[in-house]
Amino acid sequence: FFRGRRADGNWQSPFNPLAVSREMTEATPWQYRFAAVHDVNGMISLHGGKDAFVAALDSIFTAPGVQGDLVDITGLIGQYSHGNEPSHHIAYLYDYVGEPWKTQEMTRRLLDEMYQPTPEGISGNEDCGQMSAWFVFSAMGFYPVDPVGGQYEIGTPLFPEVKMHLADGKVFKILAPGVNAENIYIQSVKLNGQPYDKSYITHDQIMSGATLEFEMGNQPGQVWYKD
């Protein structure tokens, strides 16, 4: 866990990873544990490898709830807090360790539970549009874990068809004709009609205008991408 350090060089004590504290901004140590979005593979290694990292990811959704009072920590599933930005990439980290069905399960759960068509339909502070941006990206079926990395990790699409109208008349199209409330699991992926073997789509691929097609099912499918 990340842990605060005092001006005299000593570590913050006592330390409680479940608790709100002054050294963590709008989150607890549990949420900042997964905050190295610029180097996810390094973060996996620091945790002890893929198996240990999967166990750590699983545990954030089942850990005891937040201790202390902070209005910015809302939309809780265990220690995961969808109501604020420090948690928003976490469900997509399963893609990096070969368990994309867990990304698909959790992102669909978040789409269903954390957003409602009501005047107060989001689970946290909108903060310049980030809550809505997460929904829009995730509903299309991908999300930028590293916001400047040029890659969007694949989750699970919400709609059978989405079109993004780009510059110069180009269109990026996302197709998932079999998707519904049960068929949330990706079985295979095609890009421009050809089998696709990556867990992400790139910014350049989107902006060039292309068709990304998902075959969906009601059970986790074979992992379509290469490590």
Coordinates of N, CA and C in Angstrom, one line a residue:
F1 N 0.8 -1.2 0.0 CA 0.0 0.0 0.0 C 0.9 1.3 0.0
F2 N 0.4 2.3 -0.6 CA 1.0 3.6 -0.4 C 0.8 4.1 1.0
R3 N 1.8 4.7 1.6 CA 1.7 5.2 2.9 C 2.3 6.6 3.1
G4 N 1.6 7.4 3.8 CA 2.1 8.8 4.0 C 3.3 8.9 4.8
R5 N 4.2 9.9 4.4 CA 5.4 10.1 5.1 C 5.4 11.5 5.7
R6 N 5.8 11.6 7.0 CA 5.8 12.9 7.7 C 7.0 13.7 7.4
A7 N 6.9 15.0 7.7 CA 8.0 15.9 7.4 C 9.3 15.5 8.1
D8 N 9.3 14.8 9.2 CA 10.5 14.4 9.9 C 11.1 13.1 9.3
G9 N 10.5 12.6 8.2 CA 11.0 11.4 7.5 C 10.4 10.1 7.9
N10 N 9.7 10.1 9.0 CA 9.0 8.9 9.5 C 7.7 8.6 8.8
W11 N 7.3 7.3 8.7 CA 6.1 6.9 8.1 C 4.9 7.3 9.0
Q12 N 3.8 7.6 8.3 CA 2.5 7.9 9.1 C 2.2 6.7 9.9
S13 N 1.9 6.9 11.2 CA 1.5 5.9 12.1 C 0.5 6.4 13.1
P14 N -0.5 5.6 13.5 CA -0.7 4.2 13.0 C -1.3 4.2 11.5
F15 N -1.1 3.1 10.9 CA -1.5 3.0 9.5 C -2.7 2.0 9.3
N16 N -3.7 2.5 8.7 CA -4.9 1.7 8.4 C -5.3 1.8 7.0
P17 N -5.1 0.8 6.1 CA -5.4 0.9 4.7 C -6.9 1.1 4.4
L18 N -7.7 0.8 5.4 CA -9.2 0.9 5.1 C -9.7 2.3 5.4
A19 N -8.9 3.2 6.0 CA -9.4 4.4 6.6 C -9.1 5.6 5.7
V20 N -10.0 6.6 5.7 CA -9.7 7.9 5.2 C -8.7 8.6 6.0
S21 N -7.7 9.3 5.4 CA -6.6 9.9 6.1 C -6.2 11.1 5.4
R22 N -5.4 12.0 6.0 CA -5.1 13.3 5.4 C -4.1 13.1 4.2
E23 N -3.3 12.1 4.2 CA -2.3 11.9 3.2 C -2.8 11.4 1.9
M24 N -4.1 10.9 1.9 CA -4.7 10.4 0.7 C -5.8 11.4 0.2
T25 N -5.8 11.7 -1.1 CA -6.7 12.7 -1.6 C -7.9 11.9 -2.2
E26 N -9.1 12.1 -1.6 CA -10.4 11.6 -2.2 C -10.4 10.1 -2.3
A27 N -9.6 9.4 -1.5 CA -9.5 7.9 -1.7 C -8.8 7.4 -0.4
T28 N -8.8 6.0 -0.3 CA -8.0 5.4 0.8 C -6.8 4.7 0.2
P29 N -5.9 4.2 1.0 CA -4.7 3.4 0.5 C -5.1 2.3 -0.4
W30 N -6.3 1.6 -0.1 CA -6.7 0.5 -0.9 C -6.9 1.0 -2.4
Q31 N -7.4 2.1 -2.6 CA -7.7 2.6 -4.0 C -6.4 3.1 -4.6
Y32 N -5.5 3.7 -3.9 CA -4.3 4.2 -4.5 C -3.3 3.0 -4.7
R33 N -3.6 1.9 -4.1 CA -2.7 0.7 -4.3 C -2.6 0.4 -5.8
F34 N -3.6 0.7 -6.6 CA -3.6 0.4 -8.0 C -3.5 1.7 -8.9
A35 N -2.8 2.7 -8.4 CA -2.8 4.0 -9.1 C -1.7 4.2 -10.1
A36 N -0.8 3.2 -10.3 CA 0.3 3.4 -11.2 C -0.1 3.1 -12.7
V37 N -1.0 4.0 -13.2 CA -1.6 3.7 -14.5 C -0.6 3.9 -15.6
H38 N 0.5 4.6 -15.4 CA 1.5 4.8 -16.4 C 2.5 3.6 -16.5
D39 N 2.4 2.6 -15.6 CA 3.3 1.5 -15.7 C 2.6 0.3 -15.0
V40 N 1.5 -0.2 -15.7 CA 0.7 -1.3 -15.1 C 1.6 -2.6 -15.0
N41 N 2.4 -2.9 -16.0 CA 3.2 -4.1 -15.9 C 4.2 -4.0 -14.7
G42 N 4.8 -2.8 -14.5 CA 5.6 -2.7 -13.3 C 4.9 -2.8 -12.0
M43 N 3.6 -2.4 -12.0 CA 2.8 -2.5 -10.8 C 2.5 -4.0 -10.6
I44 N 2.2 -4.7 -11.6 CA 2.0 -6.2 -11.5 C 3.2 -6.9 -10.9
S45 N 4.4 -6.5 -11.4 CA 5.6 -7.1 -10.9 C 5.8 -6.7 -9.4
L46 N 5.5 -5.5 -9.0 CA 5.7 -5.1 -7.7 C 4.8 -5.8 -6.7
H47 N 3.6 -6.3 -7.2 CA 2.7 -7.0 -6.4 C 3.1 -8.5 -6.2
G48 N 4.1 -8.9 -7.1 CA 4.5 -10.3 -7.0 C 4.2 -11.2 -8.2
G49 N 3.7 -10.6 -9.3 CA 3.3 -11.3 -10.5 C 1.8 -11.4 -10.7
K50 N 1.4 -12.1 -11.7 CA 0.0 -12.0 -12.2 C -0.9 -12.6 -11.2
D51 N -0.6 -13.8 -10.6 CA -1.5 -14.4 -9.7 C -1.7 -13.6 -8.4
A52 N -0.7 -13.0 -7.9 CA -0.8 -12.1 -6.7 C -1.5 -10.9 -7.1
F53 N -1.4 -10.4 -8.3 CA -2.0 -9.1 -8.7 C -3.5 -9.4 -8.8
V54 N -3.9 -10.5 -9.4 CA -5.3 -10.9 -9.6 C -6.0 -11.0 -8.2
A55 N -5.3 -11.6 -7.2 CA -5.8 -11.8 -5.9 C -6.0 -10.4 -5.2
A56 N -5.0 -9.5 -5.5 CA -5.2 -8.1 -4.9 C -6.4 -7.4 -5.6
L57 N -6.5 -7.5 -6.9 CA -7.7 -6.9 -7.6 C -9.0 -7.5 -7.0
D58 N -9.1 -8.8 -6.9 CA -10.3 -9.4 -6.4 C -10.6 -8.8 -5.0
S59 N -9.6 -8.6 -4.2 CA -9.8 -8.3 -2.8 C -10.3 -6.9 -2.6
I60 N -10.1 -6.0 -3.6 CA -10.6 -4.6 -3.4 C -12.1 -4.6 -3.4
F61 N -12.7 -5.5 -4.2 CA -14.2 -5.5 -4.3 C -14.8 -6.3 -3.2
T62 N -14.1 -6.9 -2.3 CA -14.6 -7.7 -1.2 C -14.1 -7.2 0.2
A63 N -13.2 -6.3 0.2 CA -12.6 -5.8 1.5 C -13.7 -5.1 2.3
P64 N -13.5 -5.0 3.6 CA -14.4 -4.2 4.4 C -14.5 -2.7 3.9
G65 N -15.6 -2.1 4.2 CA -15.9 -0.8 3.6 C -14.9 0.3 4.2
V66 N -15.1 1.5 3.7 CA -14.2 2.6 4.1 C -14.6 3.0 5.5
Q67 N -13.5 3.3 6.3 CA -13.6 3.7 7.7 C -13.3 5.2 7.7
G68 N -14.2 6.0 8.3 CA -14.1 7.4 8.3 C -15.1 8.1 7.4
D69 N -15.2 9.4 7.4 CA -16.2 10.1 6.7 C -15.5 11.0 5.7
L70 N -15.8 10.8 4.4 CA -15.4 11.7 3.3 C -16.5 11.6 2.3
V71 N -17.1 12.7 2.0 CA -18.2 12.8 1.1 C -17.8 12.4 -0.3
D72 N -16.5 12.4 -0.7 CA -16.1 12.1 -2.1 C -16.0 10.6 -2.3
I73 N -16.0 9.8 -1.2 CA -15.9 8.3 -1.4 C -17.3 7.7 -1.3
T74 N -17.8 7.5 -2.5 CA -19.2 7.0 -2.7 C -19.2 5.9 -3.7
G75 N -20.4 5.3 -4.0 CA -20.5 4.3 -5.0 C -19.6 3.1 -4.6
L76 N -19.7 2.6 -3.4 CA -18.8 1.6 -2.9 C -19.2 0.2 -3.2
I77 N -18.1 -0.6 -3.7 CA -18.2 -2.1 -3.7 C -16.9 -2.5 -3.0
G78 N -17.1 -3.0 -1.7 CA -15.9 -3.2 -0.9 C -15.2 -1.9 -0.7
Q79 N -13.9 -1.9 -1.1 CA -13.1 -0.7 -1.0 C -13.0 0.1 -2.4
Y80 N -13.6 -0.5 -3.4 CA -13.7 0.2 -4.7 C -14.7 1.3 -4.5
S81 N -14.4 2.5 -5.0 CA -15.3 3.7 -4.9 C -15.5 4.2 -6.3
H82 N -16.6 3.9 -6.9 CA -16.9 4.5 -8.2 C -17.3 5.9 -8.2
G83 N -17.5 6.5 -7.0 CA -17.9 7.9 -7.0 C -16.8 8.9 -7.1
N84 N -15.6 8.4 -7.3 CA -14.5 9.3 -7.5 C -13.4 8.7 -8.4
E85 N -12.6 9.6 -9.0 CA -11.7 9.2 -10.1 C -10.6 8.1 -9.7
P86 N -10.0 8.2 -8.5 CA -8.9 7.2 -8.3 C -9.3 5.8 -8.5
S87 N -10.5 5.4 -8.5 CA -10.9 4.0 -8.7 C -11.3 3.6 -10.2
H88 N -11.5 4.6 -11.0 CA -12.2 4.4 -12.2 C -11.5 3.4 -13.2
H89 N -10.2 3.2 -13.1 CA -9.5 2.4 -14.1 C -9.4 0.9 -13.6
I90 N -9.7 0.7 -12.3 CA -9.3 -0.6 -11.6 C -10.0 -1.8 -12.3
A91 N -11.3 -1.7 -12.6 CA -12.0 -2.9 -13.2 C -11.3 -3.3 -14.5
Y92 N -10.7 -2.4 -15.2 CA -10.0 -2.7 -16.5 C -8.7 -3.4 -16.3
L93 N -8.1 -3.4 -15.1 CA -6.8 -4.0 -14.9 C -6.7 -5.5 -15.1
Y94 N -7.9 -6.2 -15.0 CA -7.9 -7.6 -15.3 C -7.4 -8.0 -16.7
D95 N -7.6 -7.0 -17.7 CA -7.2 -7.3 -19.0 C -5.7 -7.5 -19.1
Y96 N -4.9 -6.9 -18.2 CA -3.5 -7.0 -18.2 C -2.9 -8.3 -17.7
V97 N -3.8 -9.1 -17.1 CA -3.4 -10.4 -16.5 C -4.2 -11.5 -17.0
G98 N -4.8 -11.4 -18.2 CA -5.4 -12.5 -18.8 C -6.7 -13.0 -18.3
E99 N -7.4 -12.1 -17.6 CA -8.8 -12.5 -17.0 C -9.8 -11.4 -17.4
P100 N -10.0 -11.2 -18.8 CA -10.9 -10.2 -19.2 C -12.3 -10.3 -18.8
W101 N -12.8 -11.6 -18.6 CA -14.2 -11.8 -18.2 C -14.5 -11.1 -16.8
K102 N -13.5 -10.9 -16.0 CA -13.7 -10.2 -14.8 C -13.9 -8.7 -15.0
T103 N -13.1 -8.2 -16.0 CA -13.4 -6.8 -16.4 C -14.8 -6.7 -17.0
Q104 N -15.2 -7.6 -17.8 CA -16.5 -7.6 -18.4 C -17.6 -7.6 -17.3
E105 N -17.5 -8.5 -16.4 CA -18.5 -8.6 -15.3 C -18.6 -7.3 -14.5
M106 N -17.4 -6.8 -14.1 CA -17.5 -5.7 -13.2 C -17.9 -4.4 -13.9
T107 N -17.4 -4.2 -15.1 CA -17.8 -2.9 -15.8 C -19.3 -2.9 -16.1
R108 N -19.9 -4.1 -16.5 CA -21.3 -4.1 -16.7 C -22.1 -3.9 -15.4
R109 N -21.6 -4.5 -14.3 CA -22.2 -4.2 -13.0 C -22.2 -2.7 -12.6
L110 N -21.0 -2.1 -12.9 CA -20.9 -0.6 -12.6 C -21.8 0.2 -13.5
L111 N -21.9 -0.2 -14.8 CA -22.8 0.5 -15.7 C -24.3 0.4 -15.2
D112 N -24.6 -0.8 -14.7 CA -26.0 -1.0 -14.3 C -26.3 -0.4 -12.9
E113 N -25.4 -0.5 -12.0 CA -25.7 -0.1 -10.6 C -25.3 1.4 -10.3
M114 N -24.3 1.9 -10.9 CA -23.8 3.3 -10.5 C -24.4 4.4 -11.3
Y115 N -25.3 4.1 -12.3 CA -25.9 5.1 -13.1 C -27.4 4.8 -13.3
Q116 N -28.2 5.9 -13.1 CA -29.6 5.7 -13.2 C -30.2 6.9 -14.0
P117 N -31.3 6.7 -14.7 CA -31.9 7.9 -15.5 C -32.8 8.7 -14.6
T118 N -32.1 9.4 -13.6 CA -32.8 10.2 -12.6 C -32.1 11.5 -12.5
P119 N -32.7 12.5 -11.9 CA -31.9 13.8 -11.7 C -30.6 13.6 -10.9
E120 N -30.5 12.6 -10.0 CA -29.3 12.4 -9.3 C -28.8 11.0 -9.7
G121 N -28.6 10.8 -11.0 CA -28.4 9.5 -11.5 C -27.0 9.0 -11.5
I122 N -26.0 9.7 -11.0 CA -24.6 9.2 -10.9 C -24.2 9.0 -9.4
S123 N -23.3 8.2 -9.2 CA -22.9 7.8 -7.8 C -21.9 8.6 -7.2
G124 N -21.5 9.7 -7.8 CA -20.5 10.6 -7.2 C -20.4 12.0 -7.9
N125 N -19.4 12.7 -7.5 CA -19.2 14.1 -8.0 C -18.8 14.0 -9.5
E126 N -19.5 14.8 -10.3 CA -19.3 14.7 -11.8 C -17.8 15.2 -12.1
D127 N -17.3 16.2 -11.4 CA -15.9 16.6 -11.6 C -15.5 16.8 -13.0
C128 N -16.0 17.8 -13.6 CA -15.6 18.2 -15.0 C -16.0 17.1 -16.0
G129 N -16.9 16.2 -15.7 CA -17.5 15.3 -16.6 C -16.9 13.9 -16.5
Q130 N -16.1 13.6 -15.5 CA -15.4 12.3 -15.5 C -16.4 11.1 -15.3
M131 N -17.4 11.3 -14.4 CA -18.3 10.2 -14.2 C -19.1 9.9 -15.5
S132 N -19.5 10.9 -16.2 CA -20.2 10.7 -17.5 C -19.2 10.1 -18.5
A133 N -17.9 10.6 -18.5 CA -17.0 10.1 -19.5 C -16.7 8.6 -19.3
W134 N -16.6 8.2 -18.0 CA -16.5 6.7 -17.7 C -17.6 5.9 -18.3
F135 N -18.8 6.5 -18.2 CA -20.0 5.8 -18.7 C -20.0 5.7 -20.2
V136 N -19.7 6.8 -20.9 CA -19.7 6.8 -22.3 C -18.6 5.9 -22.9
F137 N -17.4 5.9 -22.3 CA -16.3 5.0 -22.8 C -16.8 3.6 -22.6
S138 N -17.2 3.3 -21.3 CA -17.5 1.9 -21.0 C -18.7 1.4 -21.8
A139 N -19.7 2.2 -22.0 CA -20.8 1.8 -22.8 C -20.4 1.4 -24.2
M140 N -19.4 2.1 -24.8 CA -18.9 1.8 -26.1 C -18.0 0.5 -26.1
G141 N -17.5 0.1 -24.9 CA -16.8 -1.1 -24.8 C -15.3 -1.0 -24.6
F142 N -14.8 0.2 -24.2 CA -13.4 0.3 -23.9 C -13.1 1.6 -23.1
Y143 N -11.9 1.7 -22.5 CA -11.6 2.7 -21.6 C -10.1 3.0 -21.5
P144 N -9.6 4.3 -21.4 CA -8.2 4.6 -21.4 C -7.7 4.5 -20.0
V145 N -7.1 3.3 -19.6 CA -6.5 3.1 -18.3 C -5.4 4.2 -18.1
D146 N -4.5 4.2 -19.1 CA -3.4 5.3 -19.1 C -3.9 6.4 -20.0
P147 N -4.4 7.5 -19.5 CA -5.0 8.5 -20.3 C -4.2 9.1 -21.4
V148 N -2.9 9.0 -21.3 CA -2.0 9.5 -22.4 C -1.2 8.5 -23.1
G149 N -1.6 7.2 -22.9 CA -0.9 6.1 -23.5 C -1.3 5.7 -24.9
G150 N -2.4 6.3 -25.4 CA -2.9 6.0 -26.7 C -3.6 4.6 -26.9
Q151 N -3.9 3.9 -25.8 CA -4.6 2.7 -25.9 C -5.8 2.7 -25.0
Y152 N -6.8 2.0 -25.4 CA -8.1 1.9 -24.7 C -8.4 0.4 -24.4
E153 N -8.4 0.0 -23.1 CA -8.6 -1.4 -22.8 C -10.0 -1.8 -23.1
I154 N -10.2 -3.0 -23.6 CA -11.5 -3.5 -24.0 C -12.3 -4.0 -22.8
G155 N -13.5 -3.6 -22.6 CA -14.4 -4.0 -21.5 C -15.5 -4.9 -22.1
T156 N -16.7 -4.3 -22.0 CA -17.9 -5.0 -22.6 C -18.9 -3.9 -23.1
P157 N -19.3 -4.0 -24.4 CA -20.2 -3.0 -24.9 C -21.6 -3.1 -24.3
L158 N -22.3 -2.0 -24.2 CA -23.6 -1.9 -23.7 C -24.7 -2.0 -24.8
F159 N -24.3 -1.5 -26.0 CA -25.3 -1.3 -27.1 C -24.9 -2.2 -28.3
P160 N -25.9 -2.6 -29.1 CA -25.6 -3.4 -30.3 C -24.8 -2.7 -31.3
E161 N -25.0 -1.4 -31.4 CA -24.2 -0.6 -32.4 C -24.0 0.8 -31.9
V162 N -22.8 1.3 -32.1 CA -22.4 2.7 -31.7 C -21.6 3.2 -32.9
K163 N -21.8 4.4 -33.3 CA -21.0 5.1 -34.3 C -20.4 6.3 -33.8
M164 N -19.1 6.5 -34.1 CA -18.4 7.8 -33.7 C -18.1 8.5 -35.1
H165 N -18.7 9.6 -35.3 CA -18.4 10.4 -36.5 C -17.2 11.3 -36.3
L166 N -16.2 11.0 -37.1 CA -14.9 11.7 -36.9 C -14.6 12.7 -38.0
A167 N -13.4 13.3 -38.0 CA -13.1 14.3 -39.0 C -13.0 13.6 -40.3
D168 N -13.1 14.5 -41.4 CA -13.0 14.0 -42.8 C -14.0 13.0 -43.1
G169 N -15.1 12.9 -42.5 CA -16.2 12.0 -42.8 C -15.9 10.6 -42.4
K170 N -14.9 10.3 -41.6 CA -14.6 8.9 -41.2 C -15.5 8.5 -40.0
V171 N -15.8 7.2 -39.9 CA -16.7 6.7 -38.9 C -16.0 5.5 -38.2
F172 N -16.0 5.5 -36.9 CA -15.5 4.4 -36.1 C -16.8 3.7 -35.6
K173 N -17.0 2.4 -35.9 CA -18.2 1.7 -35.6 C -17.9 0.6 -34.7
I174 N -18.7 0.4 -33.6 CA -18.7 -0.7 -32.7 C -19.9 -1.5 -32.8
L175 N -19.8 -2.8 -33.2 CA -20.9 -3.7 -33.4 C -20.9 -4.8 -32.3
A176 N -22.0 -5.0 -31.7 CA -22.2 -6.2 -30.8 C -23.6 -6.7 -30.9
P177 N -24.0 -7.3 -32.0 CA -25.4 -7.6 -32.3 C -26.0 -8.5 -31.3
G178 N -25.2 -9.3 -30.6 CA -25.8 -10.3 -29.6 C -25.8 -9.8 -28.2
V179 N -25.4 -8.6 -27.9 CA -25.3 -8.1 -26.6 C -26.7 -7.9 -25.9
N180 N -26.9 -8.3 -24.7 CA -28.1 -8.0 -23.9 C -27.7 -8.2 -22.4
A181 N -28.7 -8.2 -21.5 CA -28.4 -8.2 -20.1 C -27.7 -9.5 -19.7
E182 N -27.8 -10.6 -20.4 CA -27.1 -11.8 -20.1 C -25.9 -12.0 -20.9
N183 N -25.9 -11.6 -22.1 CA -24.7 -11.8 -23.0 C -23.7 -10.6 -22.9
I184 N -23.0 -10.7 -21.8 CA -22.1 -9.6 -21.5 C -20.6 -10.0 -21.7
Y185 N -20.4 -11.3 -22.1 CA -19.0 -11.8 -22.2 C -18.6 -11.9 -23.6
I186 N -17.4 -11.3 -23.9 CA -16.9 -11.3 -25.3 C -16.3 -12.7 -25.6
Q187 N -16.8 -13.2 -26.7 CA -16.3 -14.5 -27.2 C -15.2 -14.4 -28.2
S188 N -15.3 -13.4 -29.1 CA -14.2 -13.1 -30.0 C -14.4 -11.6 -30.5
V189 N -13.3 -11.1 -31.1 CA -13.3 -9.7 -31.6 C -12.7 -9.7 -33.0
K190 N -13.3 -8.9 -33.8 CA -12.8 -8.6 -35.2 C -12.6 -7.1 -35.4
L191 N -11.6 -6.8 -36.1 CA -11.4 -5.4 -36.5 C -11.3 -5.4 -38.0
N192 N -12.3 -4.6 -38.6 CA -12.4 -4.6 -40.1 C -12.6 -6.0 -40.7
G193 N -13.3 -6.8 -40.0 CA -13.6 -8.1 -40.5 C -12.6 -9.2 -40.3
Q194 N -11.5 -8.8 -39.6 CA -10.4 -9.8 -39.4 C -10.2 -10.1 -37.9
P195 N -9.9 -11.3 -37.5 CA -9.7 -11.6 -36.1 C -8.7 -10.7 -35.5
Y196 N -9.1 -10.2 -34.3 CA -8.2 -9.2 -33.6 C -7.7 -9.9 -32.3
D197 N -6.4 -9.7 -32.0 CA -5.8 -10.4 -30.9 C -5.1 -9.5 -29.9
K198 N -5.7 -8.4 -29.6 CA -5.2 -7.4 -28.6 C -6.3 -7.2 -27.6
S199 N -5.9 -6.9 -26.3 CA -6.9 -6.5 -25.3 C -7.3 -5.1 -25.3
Y200 N -6.8 -4.3 -26.3 CA -7.0 -2.9 -26.4 C -7.2 -2.5 -27.9
I201 N -7.8 -1.3 -28.0 CA -7.9 -0.7 -29.3 C -7.0 0.6 -29.2
T202 N -6.4 1.0 -30.3 CA -5.5 2.2 -30.2 C -6.2 3.4 -30.7
H203 N -5.7 4.6 -30.2 CA -6.3 5.9 -30.6 C -6.2 6.0 -32.1
D204 N -5.1 5.6 -32.7 CA -4.9 5.7 -34.2 C -5.9 4.9 -34.9
Q205 N -6.1 3.7 -34.4 CA -7.1 2.8 -35.1 C -8.5 3.4 -35.0
I206 N -8.9 4.0 -33.9 CA -10.2 4.7 -33.8 C -10.2 5.8 -34.8
M207 N -9.2 6.7 -34.8 CA -9.3 7.9 -35.6 C -9.1 7.6 -37.1
S208 N -8.6 6.5 -37.5 CA -8.5 6.1 -38.9 C -9.9 5.8 -39.5
G209 N -10.9 5.5 -38.6 CA -12.2 5.0 -39.1 C -12.1 3.5 -39.3
A210 N -12.8 2.7 -38.5 CA -12.7 1.3 -38.6 C -14.0 0.7 -38.0
T211 N -14.1 -0.6 -38.1 CA -15.3 -1.3 -37.5 C -14.7 -2.4 -36.5
L212 N -15.1 -2.2 -35.3 CA -14.8 -3.2 -34.2 C -16.0 -4.0 -33.9
E213 N -15.9 -5.3 -34.0 CA -17.1 -6.2 -33.9 C -16.8 -7.2 -32.8
F214 N -17.8 -7.3 -31.9 CA -17.8 -8.2 -30.8 C -18.8 -9.3 -30.9
E215 N -18.4 -10.6 -30.8 CA -19.3 -11.7 -30.6 C -19.5 -11.9 -29.1
M216 N -20.7 -11.9 -28.7 CA -21.1 -11.9 -27.3 C -21.7 -13.2 -26.9
G217 N -21.6 -13.6 -25.6 CA -22.2 -14.8 -25.0 C -22.5 -14.6 -23.6
N218 N -23.2 -15.6 -23.0 CA -23.7 -15.5 -21.6 C -22.7 -16.2 -20.6
Q219 N -21.6 -16.7 -21.1 CA -20.6 -17.3 -20.3 C -19.2 -16.8 -20.8
P220 N -18.2 -16.7 -19.8 CA -16.9 -16.3 -20.2 C -16.4 -17.1 -21.4
G221 N -15.9 -16.4 -22.4 CA -15.4 -17.0 -23.6 C -13.9 -17.3 -23.5
Q222 N -13.3 -17.9 -24.5 CA -11.9 -18.1 -24.6 C -11.2 -16.8 -24.7
V223 N -10.1 -16.6 -24.0 CA -9.4 -15.3 -24.1 C -8.9 -15.1 -25.6
W224 N -9.3 -14.0 -26.2 CA -9.1 -13.8 -27.6 C -7.7 -13.2 -27.9
Y225 N -7.1 -12.6 -26.9 CA -5.9 -11.9 -27.2 C -4.7 -12.6 -26.6
K226 N -3.5 -12.2 -27.2 CA -2.2 -12.7 -26.7 C -1.7 -11.9 -25.6
D227 N -1.0 -12.5 -24.6 CA -0.3 -11.7 -23.6 C 0.8 -10.8 -24.2

